[in-house]
mmCIF file of C-alpha atoms and ligand atoms in Angstrom:
data_model
loop_
_atom_site.group_PDB
_atom_site.id
_atom_site.type_symbol
_atom_site.label_atom_id
_atom_site.label_comp_id
_atom_site.label_asym_id
_atom_site.label_seq_id
_atom_site.Cartn_x
_atom_site.Cartn_y
_atom_site.Cartn_z
ATOM 1 C CA UNK A 1 122.293 114.950 205.658
ATOM 2 C CA UNK A 2 123.546 117.822 203.551
ATOM 3 C CA UNK A 3 126.522 117.802 201.207
ATOM 4 C CA UNK A 4 127.976 120.520 198.986
ATOM 5 C CA UNK A 5 128.464 120.363 195.244
ATOM 6 C CA UNK A 6 132.087 120.940 194.343
ATOM 7 C CA UNK A 7 132.137 124.020 192.087
ATOM 8 C CA UNK A 8 129.002 125.989 192.804
ATOM 9 C CA UNK A 9 128.907 124.854 196.461
ATOM 10 C CA UNK A 10 125.169 124.348 196.431
ATOM 11 C CA UNK A 11 123.653 122.279 199.201
ATOM 12 C CA UNK A 12 122.333 118.862 198.215
ATOM 13 C CA UNK A 13 120.255 116.713 200.548
ATOM 14 C CA UNK A 14 121.275 113.075 200.523
ATOM 15 C CA UNK A 15 119.907 110.053 202.335
ATOM 16 C CA UNK A 16 116.598 108.647 203.578
ATOM 17 C CA UNK A 17 115.447 112.067 204.860
ATOM 18 C CA UNK A 18 116.202 113.972 201.663
ATOM 19 C CA UNK A 19 112.583 113.849 200.489
ATOM 20 C CA UNK A 20 113.335 112.920 196.867
ATOM 21 C CA UNK A 21 114.829 110.056 194.863
ATOM 22 C CA UNK A 22 118.628 109.834 195.143
ATOM 23 C CA UNK A 23 120.708 108.192 192.420
ATOM 24 C CA UNK A 24 124.256 107.564 193.626
ATOM 25 C CA UNK A 25 126.957 106.380 191.261
ATOM 26 C CA UNK A 26 129.801 104.559 193.025
ATOM 27 C CA UNK A 27 133.141 103.152 191.941
ATOM 28 C CA UNK A 28 135.017 100.319 193.659
ATOM 29 C CA UNK A 29 138.592 99.287 192.777
ATOM 30 C CA UNK A 30 140.212 98.276 196.076
ATOM 31 C CA UNK A 31 141.545 94.900 194.909
ATOM 32 C CA UNK A 32 141.013 92.893 191.720
ATOM 33 C CA UNK A 33 137.529 93.979 190.632
ATOM 34 C CA UNK A 34 136.803 97.182 188.735
ATOM 35 C CA UNK A 35 133.195 97.985 189.543
ATOM 36 C CA UNK A 36 130.698 100.784 188.955
ATOM 37 C CA UNK A 37 127.060 100.911 190.056
ATOM 38 C CA UNK A 38 124.127 103.286 190.281
ATOM 39 C CA UNK A 39 121.781 102.720 193.213
ATOM 40 C CA UNK A 40 118.447 104.441 193.832
ATOM 41 C CA UNK A 41 117.725 105.392 197.437
ATOM 42 C CA UNK A 42 120.405 103.098 198.834
ATOM 43 C CA UNK A 43 118.552 99.882 198.074
ATOM 44 C CA UNK A 44 117.465 99.619 194.441
ATOM 45 C CA UNK A 45 120.204 98.728 191.935
ATOM 46 C CA UNK A 46 119.750 100.590 188.633
ATOM 47 C CA UNK A 47 123.104 99.525 187.157
ATOM 48 C CA UNK A 48 125.774 97.127 188.373
ATOM 49 C CA UNK A 49 128.928 96.426 186.357
ATOM 50 C CA UNK A 50 131.850 94.336 187.650
ATOM 51 C CA UNK A 51 134.985 93.496 185.663
ATOM 52 C CA UNK A 52 136.925 90.747 187.415
ATOM 53 C CA UNK A 53 140.674 90.317 186.966
ATOM 54 C CA UNK A 54 140.719 86.702 188.176
ATOM 55 C CA UNK A 55 141.970 85.428 184.802
ATOM 56 C CA UNK A 56 144.981 87.760 184.947
ATOM 57 C CA UNK A 57 146.051 86.855 188.486
ATOM 58 C CA UNK A 58 145.225 83.148 188.278
ATOM 59 C CA UNK A 59 148.574 82.274 186.755
ATOM 60 C CA UNK A 60 150.436 83.995 189.623
ATOM 61 C CA UNK A 61 148.387 82.273 192.321
ATOM 62 C CA UNK A 62 147.354 85.624 193.836
ATOM 63 C CA UNK A 63 146.774 89.309 193.129
ATOM 64 C CA UNK A 64 149.833 91.228 191.855
ATOM 65 C CA UNK A 65 149.166 94.840 192.972
ATOM 66 C CA UNK A 66 150.953 96.650 190.109
ATOM 67 C CA UNK A 67 149.246 94.567 187.437
ATOM 68 C CA UNK A 68 145.897 95.007 189.180
ATOM 69 C CA UNK A 69 146.294 98.806 189.196
ATOM 70 C CA UNK A 70 147.087 98.841 185.454
ATOM 71 C CA UNK A 71 144.074 96.701 184.662
ATOM 72 C CA UNK A 72 141.851 99.065 186.661
ATOM 73 C CA UNK A 73 143.214 101.915 184.595
ATOM 74 C CA UNK A 74 142.400 100.067 181.349
ATOM 75 C CA UNK A 75 138.897 99.153 182.507
ATOM 76 C CA UNK A 76 137.648 102.170 184.442
ATOM 77 C CA UNK A 77 136.272 104.385 181.650
ATOM 78 C CA UNK A 78 134.550 101.463 179.953
ATOM 79 C CA UNK A 79 132.966 100.281 183.202
ATOM 80 C CA UNK A 80 131.656 103.751 184.056
ATOM 81 C CA UNK A 81 130.191 104.136 180.554
ATOM 82 C CA UNK A 82 128.560 100.713 180.798
ATOM 83 C CA UNK A 83 126.930 101.689 184.093
ATOM 84 C CA UNK A 84 125.489 104.863 182.535
ATOM 85 C CA UNK A 85 124.268 102.837 179.538
ATOM 86 C CA UNK A 86 122.642 100.172 181.706
ATOM 87 C CA UNK A 87 120.867 102.777 183.850
ATOM 88 C CA UNK A 88 119.804 104.970 180.914
ATOM 89 C CA UNK A 89 120.582 107.928 183.185
ATOM 90 C CA UNK A 90 122.643 110.955 182.216
ATOM 91 C CA UNK A 91 125.464 112.171 184.478
ATOM 92 C CA UNK A 92 123.374 115.272 185.277
ATOM 93 C CA UNK A 93 120.731 113.017 186.842
ATOM 94 C CA UNK A 94 123.176 111.544 189.361
ATOM 95 C CA UNK A 95 122.738 112.954 192.877
ATOM 96 C CA UNK A 96 126.311 112.294 194.052
ATOM 97 C CA UNK A 97 129.432 110.340 193.094
ATOM 98 C CA UNK A 98 131.059 107.942 195.568
ATOM 99 C CA UNK A 99 134.312 105.982 195.608
ATOM 100 C CA UNK A 100 136.117 103.528 197.879
ATOM 101 C CA UNK A 101 138.885 105.249 199.871
ATOM 102 C CA UNK A 102 140.303 102.158 201.651
ATOM 103 C CA UNK A 103 141.332 99.734 202.978
ATOM 104 C CA UNK A 104 142.810 98.077 199.900
ATOM 105 C CA UNK A 105 145.726 98.149 197.489
ATOM 106 C CA UNK A 106 146.850 101.767 197.207
ATOM 107 C CA UNK A 107 147.578 101.784 193.463
ATOM 108 C CA UNK A 108 144.223 100.143 192.781
ATOM 109 C CA UNK A 109 142.238 102.432 195.072
ATOM 110 C CA UNK A 110 143.772 105.521 193.434
ATOM 111 C CA UNK A 111 142.261 104.635 190.045
ATOM 112 C CA UNK A 112 138.655 104.300 191.203
ATOM 113 C CA UNK A 113 138.781 107.084 193.764
ATOM 114 C CA UNK A 114 140.220 109.580 191.282
ATOM 115 C CA UNK A 115 137.598 108.592 188.722
ATOM 116 C CA UNK A 116 134.823 109.225 191.264
ATOM 117 C CA UNK A 117 136.351 112.558 192.322
ATOM 118 C CA UNK A 118 136.722 113.633 188.692
ATOM 119 C CA UNK A 119 133.098 112.807 187.861
ATOM 120 C CA UNK A 120 131.969 114.796 190.912
ATOM 121 C CA UNK A 121 134.099 117.782 189.859
ATOM 122 C CA UNK A 122 133.107 117.701 186.187
ATOM 123 C CA UNK A 123 129.365 117.396 186.859
ATOM 124 C CA UNK A 124 129.414 119.679 189.925
ATOM 125 C CA UNK A 125 127.981 117.096 192.331
ATOM 126 C CA UNK A 126 128.885 116.116 195.885
ATOM 127 C CA UNK A 127 131.715 113.604 196.323
ATOM 128 C CA UNK A 128 131.378 110.883 198.972
ATOM 129 C CA UNK A 129 134.344 108.717 200.040
ATOM 130 C CA UNK A 130 133.499 105.290 201.439
ATOM 131 C CA UNK A 131 135.253 102.769 203.685
ATOM 132 C CA UNK A 132 135.329 99.368 201.965
ATOM 133 C CA UNK A 133 134.427 97.422 205.122
ATOM 134 C CA UNK A 134 131.405 99.597 205.864
ATOM 135 C CA UNK A 135 130.400 99.147 202.249
ATOM 136 C CA UNK A 136 130.435 95.349 202.635
ATOM 137 C CA UNK A 137 128.039 95.706 205.575
ATOM 138 C CA UNK A 138 125.756 97.947 203.489
ATOM 139 C CA UNK A 139 125.505 95.149 200.903
ATOM 140 C CA UNK A 140 122.747 93.993 203.250
ATOM 141 C CA UNK A 141 120.565 97.001 202.396
ATOM 142 C CA UNK A 142 120.470 96.124 198.689
ATOM 143 C CA UNK A 143 117.046 94.772 197.657
ATOM 144 C CA UNK A 144 115.864 94.490 201.280
ATOM 145 C CA UNK A 145 114.123 96.638 203.898
ATOM 146 C CA UNK A 146 116.401 95.606 206.774
ATOM 147 C CA UNK A 147 117.363 98.449 209.115
ATOM 148 C CA UNK A 148 119.737 98.618 212.102
ATOM 149 C CA UNK A 149 120.040 97.660 214.908
ATOM 150 C CA UNK A 150 121.559 94.264 214.122
ATOM 151 C CA UNK A 151 124.655 92.166 214.796
ATOM 152 C CA UNK A 152 126.945 91.643 211.818
ATOM 153 C CA UNK A 153 129.597 89.105 210.925
ATOM 154 C CA UNK A 154 131.995 90.603 208.392
ATOM 155 C CA UNK A 155 134.175 87.997 206.730
ATOM 156 C CA UNK A 156 136.439 88.886 203.825
ATOM 157 C CA UNK A 157 139.902 88.242 202.426
ATOM 158 C CA UNK A 158 141.423 90.743 204.838
ATOM 159 C CA UNK A 159 139.011 90.975 207.772
ATOM 160 C CA UNK A 160 136.974 88.963 210.251
ATOM 161 C CA UNK A 161 134.881 91.077 212.580
ATOM 162 C CA UNK A 162 131.770 90.950 214.724
ATOM 163 C CA UNK A 163 130.187 94.376 214.537
ATOM 164 C CA UNK A 164 127.403 95.835 216.607
ATOM 165 C CA UNK A 165 125.472 97.986 214.108
ATOM 166 C CA UNK A 166 123.370 100.280 216.288
ATOM 167 C CA UNK A 167 122.335 102.660 213.538
ATOM 168 C CA UNK A 168 123.315 103.435 209.933
ATOM 169 C CA UNK A 169 126.265 105.448 211.185
ATOM 170 C CA UNK A 170 127.061 104.014 214.635
ATOM 171 C CA UNK A 171 128.985 100.752 214.623
ATOM 172 C CA UNK A 172 131.196 99.136 217.240
ATOM 173 C CA UNK A 173 133.650 96.334 216.479
ATOM 174 C CA UNK A 174 133.174 93.782 219.276
ATOM 175 C CA UNK A 175 135.816 91.347 218.103
ATOM 176 C CA UNK A 176 138.140 90.492 215.251
ATOM 177 C CA UNK A 177 140.781 88.023 214.207
ATOM 178 C CA UNK A 178 144.097 88.187 216.014
ATOM 179 C CA UNK A 179 145.937 86.569 213.080
ATOM 180 C CA UNK A 180 144.567 85.383 209.698
ATOM 181 C CA UNK A 181 141.273 86.596 208.260
ATOM 182 C CA UNK A 182 138.797 83.843 207.344
ATOM 183 C CA UNK A 183 139.224 84.424 203.598
ATOM 184 C CA UNK A 184 142.986 84.358 204.023
ATOM 185 C CA UNK A 185 142.754 81.049 205.931
ATOM 186 C CA UNK A 186 140.581 79.634 203.138
ATOM 187 C CA UNK A 187 143.035 80.753 200.474
ATOM 188 C CA UNK A 188 146.056 79.395 202.378
ATOM 189 C CA UNK A 189 144.468 76.014 203.083
ATOM 190 C CA UNK A 190 143.331 75.827 199.456
ATOM 191 C CA UNK A 191 146.910 76.384 198.291
ATOM 192 C CA UNK A 192 148.118 73.734 200.757
ATOM 193 C CA UNK A 193 145.924 71.091 199.151
ATOM 194 C CA UNK A 194 146.858 72.233 195.666
ATOM 195 C CA UNK A 195 143.772 74.210 194.595
ATOM 196 C CA UNK A 196 144.313 77.108 192.184
ATOM 197 C CA UNK A 197 143.574 80.749 193.029
ATOM 198 C CA UNK A 198 141.048 81.938 194.123
ATOM 199 C CA UNK A 199 141.017 79.100 196.618
ATOM 200 C CA UNK A 200 138.073 80.035 198.872
ATOM 201 C CA UNK A 201 135.187 79.312 196.486
ATOM 202 C CA UNK A 202 136.891 76.159 195.159
ATOM 203 C CA UNK A 203 137.457 74.815 198.672
ATOM 204 C CA UNK A 204 133.785 75.525 199.435
ATOM 205 C CA UNK A 205 132.651 73.456 196.405
ATOM 206 C CA UNK A 206 134.802 70.462 197.403
ATOM 207 C CA UNK A 207 133.682 70.742 201.046
ATOM 208 C CA UNK A 208 130.086 70.233 199.983
ATOM 209 C CA UNK A 209 131.060 66.784 198.638
ATOM 210 C CA UNK A 210 132.971 65.645 201.727
ATOM 211 C CA UNK A 211 132.269 64.422 205.248
ATOM 212 C CA UNK A 212 132.524 67.297 207.773
ATOM 213 C CA UNK A 213 133.199 64.820 210.588
ATOM 214 C CA UNK A 214 136.018 62.976 208.808
ATOM 215 C CA UNK A 215 138.852 64.721 210.636
ATOM 216 C CA UNK A 216 138.957 66.313 214.053
ATOM 217 C CA UNK A 217 140.501 69.790 213.844
ATOM 218 C CA UNK A 218 141.129 72.192 216.747
ATOM 219 C CA UNK A 219 138.778 75.081 217.408
ATOM 220 C CA UNK A 220 140.570 78.419 217.723
ATOM 221 C CA UNK A 221 140.284 79.305 221.402
ATOM 222 C CA UNK A 222 140.378 83.058 221.892
ATOM 223 C CA UNK A 223 138.664 85.202 224.508
ATOM 224 C CA UNK A 224 135.533 87.224 223.921
ATOM 225 C CA UNK A 225 134.537 87.886 220.347
ATOM 226 C CA UNK A 226 138.007 87.635 218.863
ATOM 227 C CA UNK A 227 139.060 84.863 216.499
ATOM 228 C CA UNK A 228 142.236 82.995 215.576
ATOM 229 C CA UNK A 229 142.650 80.831 212.499
ATOM 230 C CA UNK A 230 146.389 80.306 212.265
ATOM 231 C CA UNK A 231 146.349 77.258 214.613
ATOM 232 C CA UNK A 232 143.703 75.637 212.453
ATOM 233 C CA UNK A 233 145.743 76.313 209.331
ATOM 234 C CA UNK A 234 148.791 74.619 210.938
ATOM 235 C CA UNK A 235 146.629 71.670 211.981
ATOM 236 C CA UNK A 236 145.475 71.230 208.359
ATOM 237 C CA UNK A 237 149.112 71.396 207.226
ATOM 238 C CA UNK A 238 150.016 68.580 209.665
ATOM 239 C CA UNK A 239 146.991 66.554 208.615
ATOM 240 C CA UNK A 240 147.868 66.882 204.921
ATOM 241 C CA UNK A 241 151.450 65.758 205.606
ATOM 242 C CA UNK A 242 150.214 62.747 207.588
ATOM 243 C CA UNK A 243 147.709 61.783 204.895
ATOM 244 C CA UNK A 244 150.278 62.170 202.147
ATOM 245 C CA UNK A 245 152.593 59.791 204.005
ATOM 246 C CA UNK A 246 149.670 57.383 204.136
ATOM 247 C CA UNK A 247 148.308 57.649 200.597
ATOM 248 C CA UNK A 248 151.054 58.930 198.343
ATOM 249 C CA UNK A 249 153.981 57.078 196.848
ATOM 250 C CA UNK A 250 156.224 57.341 193.771
ATOM 251 C CA UNK A 251 153.253 56.683 191.485
ATOM 252 C CA UNK A 252 150.595 58.704 193.335
ATOM 253 C CA UNK A 253 151.746 62.184 194.284
ATOM 254 C CA UNK A 254 148.231 63.550 194.892
ATOM 255 C CA UNK A 255 145.790 62.681 197.655
ATOM 256 C CA UNK A 256 142.657 60.804 196.516
ATOM 257 C CA UNK A 257 139.728 63.075 195.624
ATOM 258 C CA UNK A 258 137.503 61.855 198.458
ATOM 259 C CA UNK A 259 140.249 62.524 201.014
ATOM 260 C CA UNK A 260 140.641 66.096 199.736
ATOM 261 C CA UNK A 261 136.881 66.574 199.924
ATOM 262 C CA UNK A 262 136.885 65.336 203.527
ATOM 263 C CA UNK A 263 139.718 67.717 204.495
ATOM 264 C CA UNK A 264 137.782 70.614 202.952
ATOM 265 C CA UNK A 265 134.531 69.617 204.668
ATOM 266 C CA UNK A 266 136.222 69.215 208.074
ATOM 267 C CA UNK A 267 137.972 72.584 207.748
ATOM 268 C CA UNK A 268 134.770 74.298 206.616
ATOM 269 C CA UNK A 269 132.798 72.757 209.489
ATOM 270 C CA UNK A 270 135.351 73.987 212.032
ATOM 271 C CA UNK A 271 135.466 77.553 210.665
ATOM 272 C CA UNK A 272 131.710 77.980 210.232
ATOM 273 C CA UNK A 273 130.934 76.566 213.676
ATOM 274 C CA UNK A 274 133.353 78.959 215.407
ATOM 275 C CA UNK A 275 132.107 82.008 213.483
ATOM 276 C CA UNK A 276 128.417 81.388 213.996
ATOM 277 C CA UNK A 277 128.791 80.454 217.676
ATOM 278 C CA UNK A 278 130.356 83.842 218.456
ATOM 279 C CA UNK A 279 127.925 85.724 216.232
ATOM 280 C CA UNK A 280 124.987 84.156 218.058
ATOM 281 C CA UNK A 281 126.480 84.862 221.480
ATOM 282 C CA UNK A 282 126.999 88.543 220.610
ATOM 283 C CA UNK A 283 123.477 88.875 219.192
ATOM 284 C CA UNK A 284 121.944 87.323 222.297
ATOM 285 C CA UNK A 285 124.022 89.371 224.673
ATOM 286 C CA UNK A 286 122.998 92.603 222.944
ATOM 287 C CA UNK A 287 119.350 91.536 222.848
ATOM 288 C CA UNK A 288 119.059 91.976 219.063
ATOM 289 C CA UNK A 289 116.691 89.915 216.953
ATOM 290 C CA UNK A 290 118.430 90.551 213.616
ATOM 291 C CA UNK A 291 121.765 89.262 212.302
ATOM 292 C CA UNK A 292 123.520 89.809 208.990
ATOM 293 C CA UNK A 293 126.643 88.491 207.302
ATOM 294 C CA UNK A 294 128.789 90.402 204.839
ATOM 295 C CA UNK A 295 132.041 90.250 202.864
ATOM 296 C CA UNK A 296 133.398 87.873 200.231
ATOM 297 C CA UNK A 297 133.332 84.858 202.533
ATOM 298 C CA UNK A 298 129.628 85.462 203.237
ATOM 299 C CA UNK A 299 129.209 83.710 199.873
ATOM 300 C CA UNK A 300 130.342 80.484 201.593
ATOM 301 C CA UNK A 301 127.657 77.802 201.506
ATOM 302 C CA UNK A 302 128.164 76.397 205.003
ATOM 303 C CA UNK A 303 128.532 79.768 206.747
ATOM 304 C CA UNK A 304 125.310 80.911 205.048
ATOM 305 C CA UNK A 305 123.531 77.705 206.032
ATOM 306 C CA UNK A 306 124.554 77.914 209.688
ATOM 307 C CA UNK A 307 123.653 81.613 209.918
ATOM 308 C CA UNK A 308 120.275 81.054 208.247
ATOM 309 C CA UNK A 309 119.635 78.207 210.721
ATOM 310 C CA UNK A 310 119.313 80.988 213.323
ATOM 311 C CA UNK A 311 115.937 81.766 211.714
ATOM 312 C CA UNK A 312 114.618 78.627 213.416
ATOM 313 C CA UNK A 313 115.439 80.299 216.726
ATOM 314 C CA UNK A 314 113.411 83.386 215.821
ATOM 315 C CA UNK A 315 116.131 85.690 214.465
ATOM 316 C CA UNK A 316 115.712 87.662 211.275
ATOM 317 C CA UNK A 317 118.729 86.734 209.168
ATOM 318 C CA UNK A 318 120.023 88.572 206.134
ATOM 319 C CA UNK A 319 122.881 87.979 203.730
ATOM 320 C CA UNK A 320 123.496 89.918 200.527
ATOM 321 C CA UNK A 321 122.877 88.074 197.263
ATOM 322 C CA UNK A 322 126.100 86.346 196.147
ATOM 323 C CA UNK A 323 127.011 89.091 193.667
ATOM 324 C CA UNK A 324 126.736 91.705 196.434
ATOM 325 C CA UNK A 325 128.905 89.664 198.863
ATOM 326 C CA UNK A 326 132.090 89.760 196.789
ATOM 327 C CA UNK A 327 133.515 93.146 195.793
ATOM 328 C CA UNK A 328 131.019 95.350 193.923
ATOM 329 C CA UNK A 329 130.119 99.031 193.718
ATOM 330 C CA UNK A 330 126.411 98.789 194.599
ATOM 331 C CA UNK A 331 127.359 98.287 198.251
ATOM 332 C CA UNK A 332 129.555 101.404 198.039
ATOM 333 C CA UNK A 333 126.662 103.483 196.670
ATOM 334 C CA UNK A 334 124.392 102.208 199.433
ATOM 335 C CA UNK A 335 126.996 103.118 202.047
ATOM 336 C CA UNK A 336 127.258 106.642 200.620
ATOM 337 C CA UNK A 337 123.462 107.060 200.712
ATOM 338 C CA UNK A 338 123.103 105.882 204.311
ATOM 339 C CA UNK A 339 126.081 108.016 205.376
ATOM 340 C CA UNK A 340 127.881 105.122 207.014
ATOM 341 C CA UNK A 341 131.017 106.887 208.283
ATOM 342 C CA UNK A 342 131.779 108.550 204.985
ATOM 343 C CA UNK A 343 134.552 110.970 204.002
ATOM 344 C CA UNK A 344 133.264 114.051 202.195
ATOM 345 C CA UNK A 345 136.482 115.963 201.612
ATOM 346 C CA UNK A 346 137.568 115.892 197.958
ATOM 347 C CA UNK A 347 141.183 115.871 199.217
ATOM 348 C CA UNK A 348 140.723 112.578 201.112
ATOM 349 C CA UNK A 349 143.653 110.229 200.426
ATOM 350 C CA UNK A 350 143.463 106.483 199.852
ATOM 351 C CA UNK A 351 144.600 104.253 202.717
ATOM 352 C CA UNK A 352 145.750 100.639 202.679
ATOM 353 C CA UNK A 353 144.886 99.466 206.189
ATOM 354 C CA UNK A 354 141.941 99.879 208.545
ATOM 355 C CA UNK A 355 141.661 103.406 209.954
HETATM 356 O O1 KG4 B 1 135.345 90.683 200.277
HETATM 357 P P1 KG4 B 1 136.186 90.099 199.221
HETATM 358 O O2 KG4 B 1 135.619 89.951 197.848
HETATM 359 O O3 KG4 B 1 137.525 90.892 199.102
HETATM 360 C C1 KG4 B 1 138.071 91.514 200.224
HETATM 361 O O4 KG4 B 1 137.639 92.652 200.514
HETATM 362 O O5 KG4 B 1 138.926 90.849 200.869
HETATM 363 O O6 KG4 B 1 136.642 88.668 199.757
HETATM 364 C C2 KG4 B 1 137.503 87.841 199.047
HETATM 365 C C3 KG4 B 1 137.724 86.590 199.871
HETATM 366 C C4 KG4 B 1 138.789 85.675 199.275
HETATM 367 O O7 KG4 B 1 139.659 85.275 200.300
HETATM 368 C C5 KG4 B 1 137.983 84.487 198.737
HETATM 369 O O8 KG4 B 1 138.712 83.274 198.737
HETATM 370 C C6 KG4 B 1 136.840 84.445 199.728
HETATM 371 O O9 KG4 B 1 136.521 85.800 199.924
HETATM 372 N N1 KG4 B 1 135.662 83.725 199.222
HETATM 373 C C7 KG4 B 1 135.217 82.564 199.776
HETATM 374 C C8 KG4 B 1 134.081 82.172 199.023
HETATM 375 N N2 KG4 B 1 133.871 83.100 198.035
HETATM 376 C C9 KG4 B 1 134.847 84.045 198.187
HETATM 377 N N3 KG4 B 1 135.681 81.853 200.819
HETATM 378 C C10 KG4 B 1 135.027 80.734 201.132
HETATM 379 N N4 KG4 B 1 133.942 80.280 200.455
HETATM 380 C C11 KG4 B 1 133.435 80.962 199.405
HETATM 381 N N5 KG4 B 1 132.366 80.507 198.756
HETATM 382 ZN ZN1 ZN B 2 135.928 93.318 199.838
#
């Protein structure tokens, strides 16, 4: 594809058909990670810097948008400089600058997107705006040779979708959650059993120590490829109340460790089974032989295990490395390179919800 530089309006070829090596610098700041990366030809990571704000938000039990935006502002210049240093490239050697446009927290997105736009303007390079969800999917192209078509399960803090990826740019959402996203359900259940933020990864660790068959929990019954997790969340709430009545008294206000591990394992078993069942059905129905998972929750041990079990049935399975599952900028650079529904207009505005 062809893109224009911003001042001199020269045409620059970008993407697999450009005929030369592309180095795309991308910035991601949609939530609580300030990230900058440089990726060669959409797949090879030359620099990857991520500054996490977990420590800041931990004490509040969740991300505070205004504080997150300020921290992005403090970090952004340092992170960009670190990415240049790590790559040993000069700004002039960058083919194009990319930034996440949305969905995400508006104040946070503004910081990274404006930094990317400014770099593109100052160095007279094309600007490429990227959708955060498409970027998560493109995390699968990093360090691999996997190409569409494939079926994708996108699971993050805000989204749960089964996506038919026909080509780099053509994707159809076959189903999504009608209430909570998987990551959200993990975080809520984690809070319910008293785990600190961020709950998802902590719940996953405890689940690995428990018995997944300890408690029977309901499977969200929704038509087609849609999901529902709010019923499951309520069932865990009831279970915790019942167990507390059983185990806790004036002296013991907390549930025993093994009981907590069993709750986590049973919840994790329920969620992973539902997700992978629908993913497999969609893949079969479409006649694809490749499946991928993406998004922060793709870092989950049991979801990964169940998806990789599909290899035994002859499917090619891919999941980004852990550091490319959670928010990062390498996936954004890859998305810009492969032209996955990008926004090229320098005037593009950030957006908070899915467009
Ligand atoms: O994709 P992501 O980094 O941010 C969004 O775009 O939402 O996903 C963050 C979500 C959080 O809800 C977090 O609890 C969850 O991913 N998460 C996990 C695991 N690692 C991160 N959930 C379950 N198990 C994990 N290992
Ligand atoms: Zn994300």
